[in-house]
Short mmCIF file of C-alpha atoms and ligand atoms in Angstrom, two decimals:
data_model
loop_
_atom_site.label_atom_id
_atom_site.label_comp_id
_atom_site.label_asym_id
_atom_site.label_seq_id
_atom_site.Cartn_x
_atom_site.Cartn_y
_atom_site.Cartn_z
CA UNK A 964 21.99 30.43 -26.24
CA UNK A 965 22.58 26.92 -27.76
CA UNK A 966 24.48 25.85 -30.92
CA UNK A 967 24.01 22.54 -32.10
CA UNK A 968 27.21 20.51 -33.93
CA UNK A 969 26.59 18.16 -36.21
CA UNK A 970 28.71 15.45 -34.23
CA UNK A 971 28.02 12.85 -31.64
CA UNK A 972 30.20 13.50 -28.52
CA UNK A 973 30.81 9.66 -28.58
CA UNK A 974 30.61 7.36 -31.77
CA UNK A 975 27.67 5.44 -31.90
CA UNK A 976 27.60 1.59 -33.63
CA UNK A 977 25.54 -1.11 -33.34
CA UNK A 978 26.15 -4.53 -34.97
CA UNK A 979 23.13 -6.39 -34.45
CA UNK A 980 19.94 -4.23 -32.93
CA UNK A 981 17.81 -5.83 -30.61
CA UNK A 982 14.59 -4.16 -30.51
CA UNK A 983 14.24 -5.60 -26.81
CA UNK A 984 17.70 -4.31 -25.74
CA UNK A 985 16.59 -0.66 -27.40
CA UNK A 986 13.08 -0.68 -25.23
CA UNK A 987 15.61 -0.73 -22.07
CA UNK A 988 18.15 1.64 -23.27
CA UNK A 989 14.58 4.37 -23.09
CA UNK A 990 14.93 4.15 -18.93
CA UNK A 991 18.18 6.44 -20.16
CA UNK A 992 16.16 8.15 -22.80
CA UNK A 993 12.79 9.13 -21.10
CA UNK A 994 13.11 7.52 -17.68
CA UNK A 995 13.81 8.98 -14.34
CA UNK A 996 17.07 8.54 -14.16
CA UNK A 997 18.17 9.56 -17.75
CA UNK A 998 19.39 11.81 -19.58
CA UNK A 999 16.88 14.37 -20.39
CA UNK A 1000 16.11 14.51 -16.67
CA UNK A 1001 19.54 15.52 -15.89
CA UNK A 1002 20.07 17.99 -18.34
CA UNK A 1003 16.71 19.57 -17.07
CA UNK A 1004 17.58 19.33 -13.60
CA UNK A 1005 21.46 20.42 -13.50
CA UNK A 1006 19.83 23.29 -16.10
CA UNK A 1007 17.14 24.59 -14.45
CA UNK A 1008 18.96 24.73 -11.04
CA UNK A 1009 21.54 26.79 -13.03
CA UNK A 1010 19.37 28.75 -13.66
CA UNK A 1011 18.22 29.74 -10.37
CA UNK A 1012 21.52 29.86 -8.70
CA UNK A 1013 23.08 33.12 -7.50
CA UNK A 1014 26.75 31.63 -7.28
CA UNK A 1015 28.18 32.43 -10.54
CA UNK A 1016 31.06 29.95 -10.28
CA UNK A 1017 28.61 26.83 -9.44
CA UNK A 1018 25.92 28.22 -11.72
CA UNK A 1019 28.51 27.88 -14.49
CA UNK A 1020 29.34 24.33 -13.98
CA UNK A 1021 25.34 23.22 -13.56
CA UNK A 1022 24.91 24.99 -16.92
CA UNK A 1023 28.26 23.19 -18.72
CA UNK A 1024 27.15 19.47 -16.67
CA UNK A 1025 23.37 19.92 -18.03
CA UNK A 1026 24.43 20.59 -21.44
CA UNK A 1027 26.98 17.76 -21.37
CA UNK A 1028 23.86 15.43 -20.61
CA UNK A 1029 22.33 17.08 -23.42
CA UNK A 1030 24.95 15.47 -25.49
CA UNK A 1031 24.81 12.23 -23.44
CA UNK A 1032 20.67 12.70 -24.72
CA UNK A 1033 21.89 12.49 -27.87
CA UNK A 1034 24.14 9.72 -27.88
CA UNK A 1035 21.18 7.60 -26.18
CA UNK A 1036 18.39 8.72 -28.60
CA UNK A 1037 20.60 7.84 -31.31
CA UNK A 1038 21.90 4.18 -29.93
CA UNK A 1039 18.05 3.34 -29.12
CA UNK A 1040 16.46 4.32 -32.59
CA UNK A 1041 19.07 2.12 -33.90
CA UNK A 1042 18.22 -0.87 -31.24
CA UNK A 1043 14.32 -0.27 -32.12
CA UNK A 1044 14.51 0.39 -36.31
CA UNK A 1045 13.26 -3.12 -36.61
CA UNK A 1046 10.37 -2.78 -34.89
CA UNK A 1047 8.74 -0.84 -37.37
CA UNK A 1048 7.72 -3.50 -39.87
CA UNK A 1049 7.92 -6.42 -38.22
CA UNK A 1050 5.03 -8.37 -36.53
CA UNK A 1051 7.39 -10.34 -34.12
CA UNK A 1052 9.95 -7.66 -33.50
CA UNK A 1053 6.93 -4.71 -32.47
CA UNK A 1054 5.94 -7.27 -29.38
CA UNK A 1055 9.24 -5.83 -27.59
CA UNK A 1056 7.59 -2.38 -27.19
CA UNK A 1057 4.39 -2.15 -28.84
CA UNK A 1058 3.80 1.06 -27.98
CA UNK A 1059 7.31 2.65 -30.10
CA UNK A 1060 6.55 0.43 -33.08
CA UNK A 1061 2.62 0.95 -33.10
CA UNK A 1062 2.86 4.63 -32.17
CA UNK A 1063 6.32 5.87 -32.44
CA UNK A 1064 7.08 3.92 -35.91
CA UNK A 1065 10.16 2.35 -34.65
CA UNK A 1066 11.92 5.75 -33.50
CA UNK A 1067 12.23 6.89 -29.83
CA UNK A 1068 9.93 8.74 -27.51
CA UNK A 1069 10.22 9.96 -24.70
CA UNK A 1070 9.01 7.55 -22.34
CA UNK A 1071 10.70 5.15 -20.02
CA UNK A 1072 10.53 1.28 -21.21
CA UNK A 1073 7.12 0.59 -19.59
CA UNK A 1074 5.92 3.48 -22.03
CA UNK A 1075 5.14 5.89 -18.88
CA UNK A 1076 5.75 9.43 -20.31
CA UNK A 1077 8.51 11.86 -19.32
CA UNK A 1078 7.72 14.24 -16.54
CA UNK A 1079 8.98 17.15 -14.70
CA UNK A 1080 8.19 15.87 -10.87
CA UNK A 1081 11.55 13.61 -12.02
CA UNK A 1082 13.34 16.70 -11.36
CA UNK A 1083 14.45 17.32 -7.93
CA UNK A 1084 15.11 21.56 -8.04
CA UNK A 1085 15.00 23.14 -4.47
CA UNK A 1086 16.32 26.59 -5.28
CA UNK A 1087 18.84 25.74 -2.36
CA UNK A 1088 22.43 24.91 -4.00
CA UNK A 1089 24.13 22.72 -1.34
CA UNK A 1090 20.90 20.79 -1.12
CA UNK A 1091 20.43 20.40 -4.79
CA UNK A 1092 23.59 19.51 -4.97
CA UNK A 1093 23.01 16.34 -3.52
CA UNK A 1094 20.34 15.35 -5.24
CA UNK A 1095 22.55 15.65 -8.46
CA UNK A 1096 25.22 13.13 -6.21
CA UNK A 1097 22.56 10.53 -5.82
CA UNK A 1098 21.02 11.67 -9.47
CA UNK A 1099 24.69 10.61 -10.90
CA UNK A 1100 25.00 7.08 -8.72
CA UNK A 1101 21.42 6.22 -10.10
CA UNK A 1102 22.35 7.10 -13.83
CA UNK A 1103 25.77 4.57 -13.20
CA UNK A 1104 23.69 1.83 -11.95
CA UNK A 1105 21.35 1.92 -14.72
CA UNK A 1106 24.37 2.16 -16.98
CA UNK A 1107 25.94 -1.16 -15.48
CA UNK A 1108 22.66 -2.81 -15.62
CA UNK A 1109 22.16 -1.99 -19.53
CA UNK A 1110 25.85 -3.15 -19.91
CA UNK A 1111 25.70 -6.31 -18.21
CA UNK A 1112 22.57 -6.85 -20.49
CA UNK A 1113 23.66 -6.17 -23.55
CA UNK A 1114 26.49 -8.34 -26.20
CA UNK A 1115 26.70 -5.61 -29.02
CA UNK A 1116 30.58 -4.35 -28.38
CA UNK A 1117 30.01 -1.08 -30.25
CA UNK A 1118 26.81 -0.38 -27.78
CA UNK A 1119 29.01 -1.35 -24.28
CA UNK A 1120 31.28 0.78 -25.79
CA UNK A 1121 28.85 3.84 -25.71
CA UNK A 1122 27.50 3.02 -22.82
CA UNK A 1123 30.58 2.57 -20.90
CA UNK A 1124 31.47 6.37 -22.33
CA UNK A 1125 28.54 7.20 -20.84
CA UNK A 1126 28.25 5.18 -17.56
CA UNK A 1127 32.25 6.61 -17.04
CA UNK A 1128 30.68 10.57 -17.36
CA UNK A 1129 27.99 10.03 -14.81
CA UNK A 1130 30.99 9.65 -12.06
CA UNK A 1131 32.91 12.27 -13.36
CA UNK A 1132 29.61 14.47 -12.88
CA UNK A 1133 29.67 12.64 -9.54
CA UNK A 1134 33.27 14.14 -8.87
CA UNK A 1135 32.40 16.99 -9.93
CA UNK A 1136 29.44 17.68 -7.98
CA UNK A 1137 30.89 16.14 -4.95
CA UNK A 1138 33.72 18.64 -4.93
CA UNK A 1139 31.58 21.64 -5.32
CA UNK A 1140 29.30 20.68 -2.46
CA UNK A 1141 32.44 20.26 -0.27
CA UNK A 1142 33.63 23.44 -1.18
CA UNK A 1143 30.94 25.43 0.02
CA UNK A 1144 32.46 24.71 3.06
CA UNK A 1145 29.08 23.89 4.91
CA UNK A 1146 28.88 21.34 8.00
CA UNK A 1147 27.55 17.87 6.69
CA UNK A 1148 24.25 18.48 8.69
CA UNK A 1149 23.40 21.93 8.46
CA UNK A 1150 21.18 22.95 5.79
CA UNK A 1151 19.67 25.43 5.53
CA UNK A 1152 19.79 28.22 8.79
CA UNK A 1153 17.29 26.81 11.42
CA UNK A 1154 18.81 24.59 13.60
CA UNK A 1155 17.04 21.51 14.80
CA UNK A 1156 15.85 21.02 18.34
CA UNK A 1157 18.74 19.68 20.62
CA UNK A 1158 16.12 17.61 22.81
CA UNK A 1159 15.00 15.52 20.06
CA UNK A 1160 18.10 15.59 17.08
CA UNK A 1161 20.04 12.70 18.60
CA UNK A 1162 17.95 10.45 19.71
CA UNK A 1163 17.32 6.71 17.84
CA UNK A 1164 13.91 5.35 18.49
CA UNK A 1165 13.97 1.68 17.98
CA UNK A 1166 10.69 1.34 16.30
CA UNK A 1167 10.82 -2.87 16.08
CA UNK A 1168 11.73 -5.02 18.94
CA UNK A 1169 11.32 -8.26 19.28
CA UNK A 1170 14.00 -11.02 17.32
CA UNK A 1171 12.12 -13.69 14.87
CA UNK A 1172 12.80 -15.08 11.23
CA UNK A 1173 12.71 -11.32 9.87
CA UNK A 1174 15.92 -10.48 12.51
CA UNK A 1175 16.80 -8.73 15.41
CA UNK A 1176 17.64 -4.68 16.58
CA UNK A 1177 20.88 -4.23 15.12
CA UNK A 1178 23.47 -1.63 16.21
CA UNK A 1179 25.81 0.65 14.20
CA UNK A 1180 26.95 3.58 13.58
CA UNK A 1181 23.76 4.97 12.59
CA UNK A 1182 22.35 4.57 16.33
CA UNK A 1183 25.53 3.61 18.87
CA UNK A 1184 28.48 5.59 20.09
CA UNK A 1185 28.90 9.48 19.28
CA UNK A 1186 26.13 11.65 20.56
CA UNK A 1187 23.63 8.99 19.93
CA UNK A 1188 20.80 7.80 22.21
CA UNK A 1189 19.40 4.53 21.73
CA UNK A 1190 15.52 4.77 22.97
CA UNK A 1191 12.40 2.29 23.02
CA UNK A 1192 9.90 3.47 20.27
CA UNK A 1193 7.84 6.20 21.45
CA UNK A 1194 4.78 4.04 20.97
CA UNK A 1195 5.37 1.78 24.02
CA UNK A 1196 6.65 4.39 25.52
CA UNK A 1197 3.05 6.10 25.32
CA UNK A 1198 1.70 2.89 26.49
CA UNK A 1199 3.89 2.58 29.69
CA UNK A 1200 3.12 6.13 30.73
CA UNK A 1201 -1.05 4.98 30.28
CA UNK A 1202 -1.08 7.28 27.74
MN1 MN B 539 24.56 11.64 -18.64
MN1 MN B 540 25.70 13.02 -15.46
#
């Protein structure tokens, strides 16, 4: 069950709102990457998972964001008060001072409505997992972003609370993933097909003003196989 406290997990103040700076700060509030979108996702993947121990800290992580929810709701309504009776000021987002009154919805800042297909939920842990890993990078870069946007010290300071959570979630999810022991590739229990799993197909040839096949890593050394794209090699065969 919940219990709500009257308390922000992090003080929120804001000098000088900026209705334009509070349309942003709704990519955290009702956007893909925000907050309500990670509480829903760590929650409901809590929810179905059978490990008690990682089940516990999906529950604890989506509640924190929850919190974080709050802290964003709260910092936007402030950014987009002025909206509500003010000709000039409603042009930054039409749509909260027209419909919403100057409060926050949950939308993202182009006024697209919240939805569950943000929500990446598998029902496989080590593979939702990393979606919450890539779900936390995307929630710091959009935190950067709004900071390097944004001159109100008491909002960087909030944000920067809440930018500095999303890698601690990162930490936090990172470590759990790696102790499930599993081998970096497998996932799930069929393994792929050994004639086919190593091979790079180099899908552009050719060097012009766009570049030239580049090697790394990611297709030389180690078990790969560097091959022409399939496609010619259909062609050569008269296929
Ligand atoms: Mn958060
Ligand atoms: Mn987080």
């Amino acid at each position: 069950m919940f219990h709500h406290v009257k308390k922000l997990m992090y003080t929120v103040r804001v000098d000088s709102p900026d209705p334009r700076f509070g349309n942003m700060l709704l990519e955290q509030f009702g956007g893909a990457n925000g907050e309500l979108a990670a509480a829903m996702q760590y929650y409901v993947q809590g929810l179905n998972a059978d490990d008690p121990a990682r089940k516990d800290m999906l529950i604890d992580i989506g509640v924190e964001e929850l919190s974080h929810l709050e802290i964003i709701g709260t910092l936007a309504k402030m950014h987009l008060k002025p909206l509500k009776d003010d000709f000039k000021q409603a042009q930054a987002d039409p749509l909260a001072a027209v419909a919403g009154g100057g409060g926050v919805g949950l939308f993202n800042s182009q006024g697209n409505p919240w939805t569950a297909d943000y929500l990446k939920v598998t029902g496989e842990l080590d593979v939702d997992l990393r979606s919450n890993i890539a779900a936390e990078a995307r929630a710091k870069i959009v935190y950067e972003r709004l900071i390097n946007f944004c001159d109100d010290r008491g909002t960087k300071d909030a944000l920067q609370f809440l930018m500095t959570r999303e890698i601690t979630h990162m930490m936090a999810f990172t470590a759990a993933l790696e102790s499930l022991g599993k081998d970096r590739f497998t996932i799930g229990k069929l393994p792929p097909s050994k004639d086919v799993v190593n091979k790079y197909f180099n899908d552009s040839t050719g060097e012009g003003e766009l570049g030239k096949d580049a090697r790394g890593p990611w297709n030389q050394g180690n078990q790969w196989e560097f091959e022409e794209s399939p496609a010619f090699a259909a062609l050569k065969n008269g296929a």
